[in-house]
Amino acid sequence: MRLVRGIAVLSVASVGVLGLAACSSDSDAPASPSSASSASDEAPAKEASSDLTAENFVQRITDAQLAAGSVSMATTTEVQGTSMDMAGDIVFKDGSQNLAMTMTVPGSGEMQVRFVDGIFYMNMGELSQNKFVAIDPADESNPMASSFEGLTEQMDPAASVEALEGAITSVEKEGEPVDVDGVKAQQYTVVVDTTKLTGSIKEQADAAGTALPETLTYQYWVDADDLMRKVVMDVMGTTMEMTFSNWGEDLQVVAPSADEISTEPLF
């Protein structure tokens, strides 16, 4: 059971901290996804006065990603010499986000996680007979549901921005824009005071079972349209690198079909 929740927490956390789960609760999102996939080629470079700051970082990153409406993400996490890869697509929808991720877990092989319209689907290979197990966190009749309590809220975009309120202590521009996967992006060093985190992000930290340092430092590479292109963090012996592409593309994230879902209990 701990392994199941751990995978779900990792999937959510990878899209939740300081970016993809962030959403402004006090501004209007664009009415529909824009052609953000081509915007980086068409938009003029921003002036120095428009640099990201601790005060506007979350808001501007949020506005850009919601305007795009979708993104592909690839993550590599290294812990004590062991590497785990995860890749997939995220679509922002109705104040939340649907995601489909495939990950390679050392010792467990390839696994798939989807979160669609409030339901978690997990294909854990042989452990789940190579089918998806559907878990509704709100289903009190499902003994596994309680293990996922709170994860749905962590997918709520508004919750993350509230959790970050006042937690970002500094955003510093580093050098000149560089090429990241064919797109010019500016590097920023972002420092977060973990003692000021609240809500879903604090829950993610608590779920990790290890006390975080008082501050976390992230390296962000952001393009001329305020879209993240790469994020790197290194904390307590764990290194995580995330890259982002296909902003604004017509990505399809759907629930597994009925014949892909197991009717047998996982445990």
PDB file of C-alpha atoms in Angstrom:
ATOM      1  CA  MET A   1       0.000   0.000   0.000  1.00  0.00           C
ATOM      2  CA  ARG A   2       2.861   2.395   0.839  1.00  0.00           C
ATOM      3  CA  LEU A   3       4.417   1.759  -2.595  1.00  0.00           C
ATOM      4  CA  VAL A   4       1.126   2.595  -4.327  1.00  0.00           C
ATOM      5  CA  ARG A   5       0.705   5.868  -2.494  1.00  0.00           C
ATOM      6  CA  GLY A   6       4.393   6.669  -2.860  1.00  0.00           C
ATOM      7  CA  ILE A   7       4.168   6.470  -6.628  1.00  0.00           C
ATOM      8  CA  ALA A   8       1.072   8.649  -6.661  1.00  0.00           C
ATOM      9  CA  VAL A   9       2.688  11.213  -4.370  1.00  0.00           C
ATOM     10  CA  LEU A  10       5.792  11.324  -6.569  1.00  0.00           C
ATOM     11  CA  SER A  11       3.662  11.872  -9.672  1.00  0.00           C
ATOM     12  CA  VAL A  12       1.747  14.693  -8.052  1.00  0.00           C
ATOM     13  CA  ALA A  13       4.784  16.270  -6.441  1.00  0.00           C
ATOM     14  CA  SER A  14       6.657  16.374  -9.721  1.00  0.00           C
ATOM     15  CA  VAL A  15       3.987  18.614 -11.188  1.00  0.00           C
ATOM     16  CA  GLY A  16       3.005  20.403  -8.042  1.00  0.00           C
ATOM     17  CA  VAL A  17       5.902  22.366  -6.612  1.00  0.00           C
ATOM     18  CA  LEU A  18       6.421  25.918  -7.847  1.00  0.00           C
ATOM     19  CA  GLY A  19       4.923  25.614 -11.267  1.00  0.00           C
ATOM     20  CA  LEU A  20       2.586  23.217 -12.992  1.00  0.00           C
ATOM     21  CA  ALA A  21       0.108  23.024 -10.151  1.00  0.00           C
ATOM     22  CA  ALA A  22       0.259  26.768  -9.553  1.00  0.00           C
ATOM     23  CA  CYS A  23      -2.732  28.838 -10.482  1.00  0.00           C
ATOM     24  CA  SER A  24      -3.859  32.324  -9.520  1.00  0.00           C
ATOM     25  CA  SER A  25      -6.984  32.356  -7.418  1.00  0.00           C
ATOM     26  CA  ASP A  26      -7.492  36.070  -7.925  1.00  0.00           C
ATOM     27  CA  SER A  27      -7.059  36.540 -11.674  1.00  0.00           C
ATOM     28  CA  ASP A  28      -8.933  35.352 -14.732  1.00  0.00           C
ATOM     29  CA  ALA A  29      -7.369  32.599 -16.830  1.00  0.00           C
ATOM     30  CA  PRO A  30      -7.438  33.041 -20.623  1.00  0.00           C
ATOM     31  CA  ALA A  31     -10.666  31.797 -22.157  1.00  0.00           C
ATOM     32  CA  SER A  32      -9.009  29.097 -24.236  1.00  0.00           C
ATOM     33  CA  PRO A  33      -5.579  27.573 -24.904  1.00  0.00           C
ATOM     34  CA  SER A  34      -3.431  29.798 -27.061  1.00  0.00           C
ATOM     35  CA  SER A  35      -0.977  28.839 -29.754  1.00  0.00           C
ATOM     36  CA  ALA A  36       1.808  28.867 -27.180  1.00  0.00           C
ATOM     37  CA  SER A  37       3.709  26.181 -29.048  1.00  0.00           C
ATOM     38  CA  SER A  38       4.680  28.730 -31.671  1.00  0.00           C
ATOM     39  CA  ALA A  39       4.669  31.811 -29.442  1.00  0.00           C
ATOM     40  CA  SER A  40       8.303  31.398 -28.463  1.00  0.00           C
ATOM     41  CA  ASP A  41       9.284  31.837 -32.104  1.00  0.00           C
ATOM     42  CA  GLU A  42       7.021  34.831 -32.729  1.00  0.00           C
ATOM     43  CA  ALA A  43       7.065  36.865 -29.526  1.00  0.00           C
ATOM     44  CA  PRO A  44       9.674  39.610 -29.213  1.00  0.00           C
ATOM     45  CA  ALA A  45      12.215  39.270 -26.441  1.00  0.00           C
ATOM     46  CA  LYS A  46      11.107  40.900 -23.184  1.00  0.00           C
ATOM     47  CA  GLU A  47      12.914  43.964 -21.908  1.00  0.00           C
ATOM     48  CA  ALA A  48      15.087  43.789 -18.814  1.00  0.00           C
ATOM     49  CA  SER A  49      12.375  45.623 -16.860  1.00  0.00           C
ATOM     50  CA  SER A  50      10.140  42.571 -17.302  1.00  0.00           C
ATOM     51  CA  ASP A  51      12.482  40.202 -15.487  1.00  0.00           C
ATOM     52  CA  LEU A  52      10.816  37.744 -13.143  1.00  0.00           C
ATOM     53  CA  THR A  53      10.920  38.651  -9.452  1.00  0.00           C
ATOM     54  CA  ALA A  54       9.904  37.090  -6.151  1.00  0.00           C
ATOM     55  CA  GLU A  55       6.749  39.191  -6.304  1.00  0.00           C
ATOM     56  CA  ASN A  56       5.605  38.241  -9.815  1.00  0.00           C
ATOM     57  CA  PHE A  57       7.200  34.837 -10.406  1.00  0.00           C
ATOM     58  CA  VAL A  58       4.245  32.577  -9.583  1.00  0.00           C
ATOM     59  CA  GLN A  59       1.701  34.863 -11.230  1.00  0.00           C
ATOM     60  CA  ARG A  60       3.532  35.152 -14.530  1.00  0.00           C
ATOM     61  CA  ILE A  61       4.497  31.483 -14.750  1.00  0.00           C
ATOM     62  CA  THR A  62       0.896  30.592 -13.918  1.00  0.00           C
ATOM     63  CA  ASP A  63      -0.637  32.887 -16.521  1.00  0.00           C
ATOM     64  CA  ALA A  64       1.666  31.514 -19.207  1.00  0.00           C
ATOM     65  CA  GLN A  65       0.972  27.851 -18.521  1.00  0.00           C
ATOM     66  CA  LEU A  66      -2.786  28.324 -18.285  1.00  0.00           C
ATOM     67  CA  ALA A  67      -2.739  30.183 -21.585  1.00  0.00           C
ATOM     68  CA  ALA A  68      -0.863  27.281 -23.151  1.00  0.00           C
ATOM     69  CA  GLY A  69      -3.295  24.730 -21.723  1.00  0.00           C
ATOM     70  CA  SER A  70      -1.011  21.710 -22.075  1.00  0.00           C
ATOM     71  CA  VAL A  71       2.583  20.552 -21.812  1.00  0.00           C
ATOM     72  CA  SER A  72       4.798  17.471 -22.031  1.00  0.00           C
ATOM     73  CA  MET A  73       7.176  16.868 -19.138  1.00  0.00           C
ATOM     74  CA  ALA A  74      10.164  14.602 -18.610  1.00  0.00           C
ATOM     75  CA  THR A  75      11.754  14.120 -15.194  1.00  0.00           C
ATOM     76  CA  THR A  76      14.903  12.376 -14.053  1.00  0.00           C
ATOM     77  CA  THR A  77      15.386  11.868 -10.322  1.00  0.00           C
ATOM     78  CA  GLU A  78      18.623  10.555  -8.827  1.00  0.00           C
ATOM     79  CA  VAL A  79      18.870   9.372  -5.233  1.00  0.00           C
ATOM     80  CA  GLN A  80      22.101   7.862  -3.895  1.00  0.00           C
ATOM     81  CA  GLY A  81      23.189   6.714  -7.326  1.00  0.00           C
ATOM     82  CA  THR A  82      19.790   5.303  -8.274  1.00  0.00           C
ATOM     83  CA  SER A  83      17.945   6.975 -11.144  1.00  0.00           C
ATOM     84  CA  MET A  84      14.229   7.049 -11.908  1.00  0.00           C
ATOM     85  CA  ASP A  85      12.745   8.491 -15.088  1.00  0.00           C
ATOM     86  CA  MET A  86       9.232   9.747 -15.634  1.00  0.00           C
ATOM     87  CA  ALA A  87       7.623  11.309 -18.716  1.00  0.00           C
ATOM     88  CA  GLY A  88       4.155  12.233 -19.834  1.00  0.00           C
ATOM     89  CA  ASP A  89       1.585  14.866 -20.715  1.00  0.00           C
ATOM     90  CA  ILE A  90      -0.445  17.315 -18.640  1.00  0.00           C
ATOM     91  CA  VAL A  91      -3.631  19.092 -19.719  1.00  0.00           C
ATOM     92  CA  PHE A  92      -5.085  21.890 -17.616  1.00  0.00           C
ATOM     93  CA  LYS A  93      -8.861  21.542 -17.399  1.00  0.00           C
ATOM     94  CA  ASP A  94     -11.655  23.095 -15.349  1.00  0.00           C
ATOM     95  CA  GLY A  95      -9.458  24.362 -12.541  1.00  0.00           C
ATOM     96  CA  SER A  96      -7.492  21.132 -12.253  1.00  0.00           C
ATOM     97  CA  GLN A  97      -5.199  19.094 -14.432  1.00  0.00           C
ATOM     98  CA  ASN A  98      -5.339  15.721 -16.108  1.00  0.00           C
ATOM     99  CA  LEU A  99      -2.076  13.852 -16.450  1.00  0.00           C
ATOM    100  CA  ALA A 100      -0.696  10.670 -17.956  1.00  0.00           C
ATOM    101  CA  MET A 101       2.756   9.599 -16.782  1.00  0.00           C
ATOM    102  CA  THR A 102       4.978   6.611 -17.478  1.00  0.00           C
ATOM    103  CA  MET A 103       7.806   5.973 -15.042  1.00  0.00           C
ATOM    104  CA  THR A 104      10.653   3.541 -14.641  1.00  0.00           C
ATOM    105  CA  VAL A 105      11.113   2.526 -11.007  1.00  0.00           C
ATOM    106  CA  PRO A 106      14.331   0.658 -10.109  1.00  0.00           C
ATOM    107  CA  GLY A 107      13.481  -2.889  -9.132  1.00  0.00           C
ATOM    108  CA  SER A 108       9.858  -2.544 -10.208  1.00  0.00           C
ATOM    109  CA  GLY A 109      10.060  -1.900 -13.939  1.00  0.00           C
ATOM    110  CA  GLU A 110       7.799   0.399 -15.907  1.00  0.00           C
ATOM    111  CA  MET A 111       4.631   1.773 -14.348  1.00  0.00           C
ATOM    112  CA  GLN A 112       1.896   4.105 -15.530  1.00  0.00           C
ATOM    113  CA  VAL A 113      -0.104   6.668 -13.598  1.00  0.00           C
ATOM    114  CA  ARG A 114      -3.045   8.684 -14.868  1.00  0.00           C
ATOM    115  CA  PHE A 115      -5.189  11.255 -13.135  1.00  0.00           C
ATOM    116  CA  VAL A 116      -8.331  12.033 -15.133  1.00  0.00           C
ATOM    117  CA  ASP A 117     -11.376  13.920 -13.861  1.00  0.00           C
ATOM    118  CA  GLY A 118     -10.580  13.208 -10.222  1.00  0.00           C
ATOM    119  CA  ILE A 119      -9.784   9.495 -10.537  1.00  0.00           C
ATOM    120  CA  PHE A 120      -6.336   7.911 -10.183  1.00  0.00           C
ATOM    121  CA  TYR A 121      -5.443   5.022 -12.484  1.00  0.00           C
ATOM    122  CA  MET A 122      -2.300   3.022 -11.772  1.00  0.00           C
ATOM    123  CA  ASN A 123      -0.807   0.242 -13.892  1.00  0.00           C
ATOM    124  CA  MET A 124       1.908  -1.377 -11.814  1.00  0.00           C
ATOM    125  CA  GLY A 125       2.859  -4.086 -14.266  1.00  0.00           C
ATOM    126  CA  GLU A 126       2.743  -7.625 -12.931  1.00  0.00           C
ATOM    127  CA  LEU A 127       1.556  -6.387  -9.532  1.00  0.00           C
ATOM    128  CA  SER A 128      -1.706  -5.264 -11.137  1.00  0.00           C
ATOM    129  CA  GLN A 129      -1.813  -7.972 -13.831  1.00  0.00           C
ATOM    130  CA  ASN A 130      -0.612  -5.373 -16.364  1.00  0.00           C
ATOM    131  CA  LYS A 131      -3.903  -3.511 -16.026  1.00  0.00           C
ATOM    132  CA  PHE A 132      -4.903  -0.236 -14.424  1.00  0.00           C
ATOM    133  CA  VAL A 133      -6.357  -0.099 -10.937  1.00  0.00           C
ATOM    134  CA  ALA A 134      -8.915   2.701 -10.613  1.00  0.00           C
ATOM    135  CA  ILE A 135      -8.948   4.596  -7.314  1.00  0.00           C
ATOM    136  CA  ASP A 136     -11.539   7.230  -6.460  1.00  0.00           C
ATOM    137  CA  PRO A 137     -10.260   9.118  -3.395  1.00  0.00           C
ATOM    138  CA  ALA A 138     -13.876   9.993  -2.534  1.00  0.00           C
ATOM    139  CA  ASP A 139     -15.098   6.374  -2.554  1.00  0.00           C
ATOM    140  CA  GLU A 140     -15.464   5.458   1.113  1.00  0.00           C
ATOM    141  CA  SER A 141     -16.278   1.865   0.207  1.00  0.00           C
ATOM    142  CA  ASN A 142     -12.818   1.379  -1.314  1.00  0.00           C
ATOM    143  CA  PRO A 143     -10.273   0.489   1.403  1.00  0.00           C
ATOM    144  CA  MET A 144      -7.509   2.027  -0.717  1.00  0.00           C
ATOM    145  CA  ALA A 145      -9.255   5.390  -1.027  1.00  0.00           C
ATOM    146  CA  SER A 146      -8.111   6.652   2.368  1.00  0.00           C
ATOM    147  CA  SER A 147      -4.487   6.193   1.301  1.00  0.00           C
ATOM    148  CA  PHE A 148      -5.080   8.782  -1.421  1.00  0.00           C
ATOM    149  CA  GLU A 149      -6.801  11.309   0.801  1.00  0.00           C
ATOM    150  CA  GLY A 150      -5.480  14.768   0.026  1.00  0.00           C
ATOM    151  CA  LEU A 151      -3.909  13.910  -3.341  1.00  0.00           C
ATOM    152  CA  THR A 152      -6.923  15.231  -5.226  1.00  0.00           C
ATOM    153  CA  GLU A 153      -6.616  18.558  -3.448  1.00  0.00           C
ATOM    154  CA  GLN A 154      -2.947  18.647  -4.408  1.00  0.00           C
ATOM    155  CA  MET A 155      -4.063  18.634  -8.039  1.00  0.00           C
ATOM    156  CA  ASP A 156      -6.139  21.766  -7.421  1.00  0.00           C
ATOM    157  CA  PRO A 157      -4.233  24.638  -9.066  1.00  0.00           C
ATOM    158  CA  ALA A 158      -5.513  27.285  -6.653  1.00  0.00           C
ATOM    159  CA  ALA A 159      -4.211  25.336  -3.662  1.00  0.00           C
ATOM    160  CA  SER A 160      -0.591  25.539  -4.762  1.00  0.00           C
ATOM    161  CA  VAL A 161      -0.476  29.269  -5.226  1.00  0.00           C
ATOM    162  CA  GLU A 162      -1.969  29.694  -1.755  1.00  0.00           C
ATOM    163  CA  ALA A 163       0.693  27.360  -0.376  1.00  0.00           C
ATOM    164  CA  LEU A 164       3.431  29.488  -1.944  1.00  0.00           C
ATOM    165  CA  GLU A 165       2.094  32.772  -0.628  1.00  0.00           C
ATOM    166  CA  GLY A 166       5.091  34.493   0.937  1.00  0.00           C
ATOM    167  CA  ALA A 167       7.319  31.400   0.672  1.00  0.00           C
ATOM    168  CA  ILE A 168       9.466  32.593  -2.265  1.00  0.00           C
ATOM    169  CA  THR A 169      12.232  34.680  -0.743  1.00  0.00           C
ATOM    170  CA  SER A 170      14.236  35.531  -3.860  1.00  0.00           C
ATOM    171  CA  VAL A 171      14.331  35.188  -7.645  1.00  0.00           C
ATOM    172  CA  GLU A 172      17.697  36.049  -9.177  1.00  0.00           C
ATOM    173  CA  LYS A 173      18.508  36.293 -12.892  1.00  0.00           C
ATOM    174  CA  GLU A 174      21.629  34.348 -13.916  1.00  0.00           C
ATOM    175  CA  GLY A 175      23.608  35.455 -16.981  1.00  0.00           C
ATOM    176  CA  GLU A 176      22.135  35.674 -20.467  1.00  0.00           C
ATOM    177  CA  PRO A 177      19.488  33.460 -22.147  1.00  0.00           C
ATOM    178  CA  VAL A 178      20.739  30.084 -23.335  1.00  0.00           C
ATOM    179  CA  ASP A 179      19.436  27.460 -25.735  1.00  0.00           C
ATOM    180  CA  VAL A 180      17.223  24.832 -24.081  1.00  0.00           C
ATOM    181  CA  ASP A 181      16.004  22.238 -26.570  1.00  0.00           C
ATOM    182  CA  GLY A 182      15.983  24.776 -29.391  1.00  0.00           C
ATOM    183  CA  VAL A 183      14.359  27.604 -27.408  1.00  0.00           C
ATOM    184  CA  LYS A 184      16.092  30.581 -25.797  1.00  0.00           C
ATOM    185  CA  ALA A 185      15.487  30.574 -22.049  1.00  0.00           C
ATOM    186  CA  GLN A 186      16.660  32.738 -19.167  1.00  0.00           C
ATOM    187  CA  GLN A 187      18.039  31.042 -16.051  1.00  0.00           C
ATOM    188  CA  TYR A 188      16.734  32.128 -12.641  1.00  0.00           C
ATOM    189  CA  THR A 189      17.710  30.977  -9.157  1.00  0.00           C
ATOM    190  CA  VAL A 190      14.575  30.666  -7.015  1.00  0.00           C
ATOM    191  CA  VAL A 191      14.799  30.265  -3.235  1.00  0.00           C
ATOM    192  CA  VAL A 192      11.839  28.995  -1.209  1.00  0.00           C
ATOM    193  CA  ASP A 193      11.451  29.202   2.564  1.00  0.00           C
ATOM    194  CA  THR A 194       9.991  25.786   3.415  1.00  0.00           C
ATOM    195  CA  THR A 195       8.882  26.944   6.852  1.00  0.00           C
ATOM    196  CA  LYS A 196       6.354  29.196   5.121  1.00  0.00           C
ATOM    197  CA  LEU A 197       4.854  26.529   2.875  1.00  0.00           C
ATOM    198  CA  THR A 198       1.256  25.629   3.611  1.00  0.00           C
ATOM    199  CA  GLY A 199      -1.562  23.507   2.216  1.00  0.00           C
ATOM    200  CA  SER A 200      -0.969  20.815  -0.399  1.00  0.00           C
ATOM    201  CA  ILE A 201       2.722  21.533  -0.916  1.00  0.00           C
ATOM    202  CA  LYS A 202       3.384  21.179   2.817  1.00  0.00           C
ATOM    203  CA  GLU A 203       1.452  17.899   2.729  1.00  0.00           C
ATOM    204  CA  GLN A 204       3.702  16.666  -0.087  1.00  0.00           C
ATOM    205  CA  ALA A 205       6.756  17.495   2.007  1.00  0.00           C
ATOM    206  CA  ASP A 206       5.295  15.753   5.055  1.00  0.00           C
ATOM    207  CA  ALA A 207       4.429  12.695   2.941  1.00  0.00           C
ATOM    208  CA  ALA A 208       8.098  12.338   2.032  1.00  0.00           C
ATOM    209  CA  GLY A 209       8.727  11.399   5.662  1.00  0.00           C
ATOM    210  CA  THR A 210      11.905  13.469   5.940  1.00  0.00           C
ATOM    211  CA  ALA A 211      12.271  16.960   7.331  1.00  0.00           C
ATOM    212  CA  LEU A 212      13.157  19.454   4.636  1.00  0.00           C
ATOM    213  CA  PRO A 213      15.876  22.070   5.069  1.00  0.00           C
ATOM    214  CA  GLU A 214      14.668  25.561   5.891  1.00  0.00           C
ATOM    215  CA  THR A 215      15.224  26.675   2.303  1.00  0.00           C
ATOM    216  CA  LEU A 216      15.094  24.999  -1.097  1.00  0.00           C
ATOM    217  CA  THR A 217      16.903  26.379  -4.140  1.00  0.00           C
ATOM    218  CA  TYR A 218      15.642  25.745  -7.679  1.00  0.00           C
ATOM    219  CA  GLN A 219      17.195  26.618 -11.021  1.00  0.00           C
ATOM    220  CA  TYR A 220      14.566  27.642 -13.571  1.00  0.00           C
ATOM    221  CA  TRP A 221      15.017  28.260 -17.284  1.00  0.00           C
ATOM    222  CA  VAL A 222      12.107  30.352 -18.581  1.00  0.00           C
ATOM    223  CA  ASP A 223      11.509  31.423 -22.179  1.00  0.00           C
ATOM    224  CA  ALA A 224      10.377  34.805 -23.539  1.00  0.00           C
ATOM    225  CA  ASP A 225       6.734  33.832 -23.014  1.00  0.00           C
ATOM    226  CA  ASP A 226       7.196  32.978 -19.326  1.00  0.00           C
ATOM    227  CA  LEU A 227       6.978  29.257 -20.103  1.00  0.00           C
ATOM    228  CA  MET A 228       9.209  26.922 -18.123  1.00  0.00           C
ATOM    229  CA  ARG A 229      11.684  24.975 -20.234  1.00  0.00           C
ATOM    230  CA  LYS A 230      13.776  23.337 -17.517  1.00  0.00           C
ATOM    231  CA  VAL A 231      13.852  23.110 -13.714  1.00  0.00           C
ATOM    232  CA  VAL A 232      16.683  21.634 -11.643  1.00  0.00           C
ATOM    233  CA  MET A 233      16.862  21.091  -7.900  1.00  0.00           C
ATOM    234  CA  ASP A 234      19.348  19.338  -5.623  1.00  0.00           C
ATOM    235  CA  VAL A 235      18.365  18.756  -2.015  1.00  0.00           C
ATOM    236  CA  MET A 236      19.467  16.272   0.648  1.00  0.00           C
ATOM    237  CA  GLY A 237      21.204  14.009  -1.842  1.00  0.00           C
ATOM    238  CA  THR A 238      18.312  13.982  -4.300  1.00  0.00           C
ATOM    239  CA  THR A 239      18.675  15.625  -7.701  1.00  0.00           C
ATOM    240  CA  MET A 240      15.693  16.249  -9.926  1.00  0.00           C
ATOM    241  CA  GLU A 241      15.742  17.654 -13.460  1.00  0.00           C
ATOM    242  CA  MET A 242      12.515  18.442 -15.307  1.00  0.00           C
ATOM    243  CA  THR A 243      12.232  19.521 -18.934  1.00  0.00           C
ATOM    244  CA  PHE A 244       9.106  20.903 -20.592  1.00  0.00           C
ATOM    245  CA  SER A 245       8.051  20.862 -24.247  1.00  0.00           C
ATOM    246  CA  ASN A 246       5.002  20.840 -26.536  1.00  0.00           C
ATOM    247  CA  TRP A 247       3.447  23.813 -24.770  1.00  0.00           C
ATOM    248  CA  GLY A 248      -0.029  24.426 -26.211  1.00  0.00           C
ATOM    249  CA  GLU A 249      -0.087  21.286 -28.343  1.00  0.00           C
ATOM    250  CA  ASP A 250      -3.250  19.182 -28.677  1.00  0.00           C
ATOM    251  CA  LEU A 251      -2.221  16.556 -26.141  1.00  0.00           C
ATOM    252  CA  GLN A 252      -4.697  13.791 -25.353  1.00  0.00           C
ATOM    253  CA  VAL A 253      -4.959  12.605 -21.765  1.00  0.00           C
ATOM    254  CA  VAL A 254      -7.788  10.117 -21.335  1.00  0.00           C
ATOM    255  CA  ALA A 255      -8.859   7.496 -18.834  1.00  0.00           C
ATOM    256  CA  PRO A 256      -8.039   3.853 -19.615  1.00  0.00           C
ATOM    257  CA  SER A 257     -10.733   1.934 -21.475  1.00  0.00           C
ATOM    258  CA  ALA A 258     -12.912  -0.524 -19.557  1.00  0.00           C
ATOM    259  CA  ASP A 259     -10.933  -3.540 -20.773  1.00  0.00           C
ATOM    260  CA  GLU A 260      -7.701  -1.915 -19.517  1.00  0.00           C
ATOM    261  CA  ILE A 261      -9.012  -1.613 -15.957  1.00  0.00           C
ATOM    262  CA  SER A 262      -8.639  -4.490 -13.514  1.00  0.00           C
ATOM    263  CA  THR A 263     -11.668  -5.706 -11.584  1.00  0.00           C
ATOM    264  CA  GLU A 264      -9.456  -7.585  -9.132  1.00  0.00           C
ATOM    265  CA  PRO A 265      -8.322  -5.985  -5.855  1.00  0.00           C
ATOM    266  CA  LEU A 266      -4.680  -4.957  -5.809  1.00  0.00           C
ATOM    267  CA  PHE A 267      -4.167  -6.374  -2.304  1.00  0.00           C
TER     268      PHE A 267
END
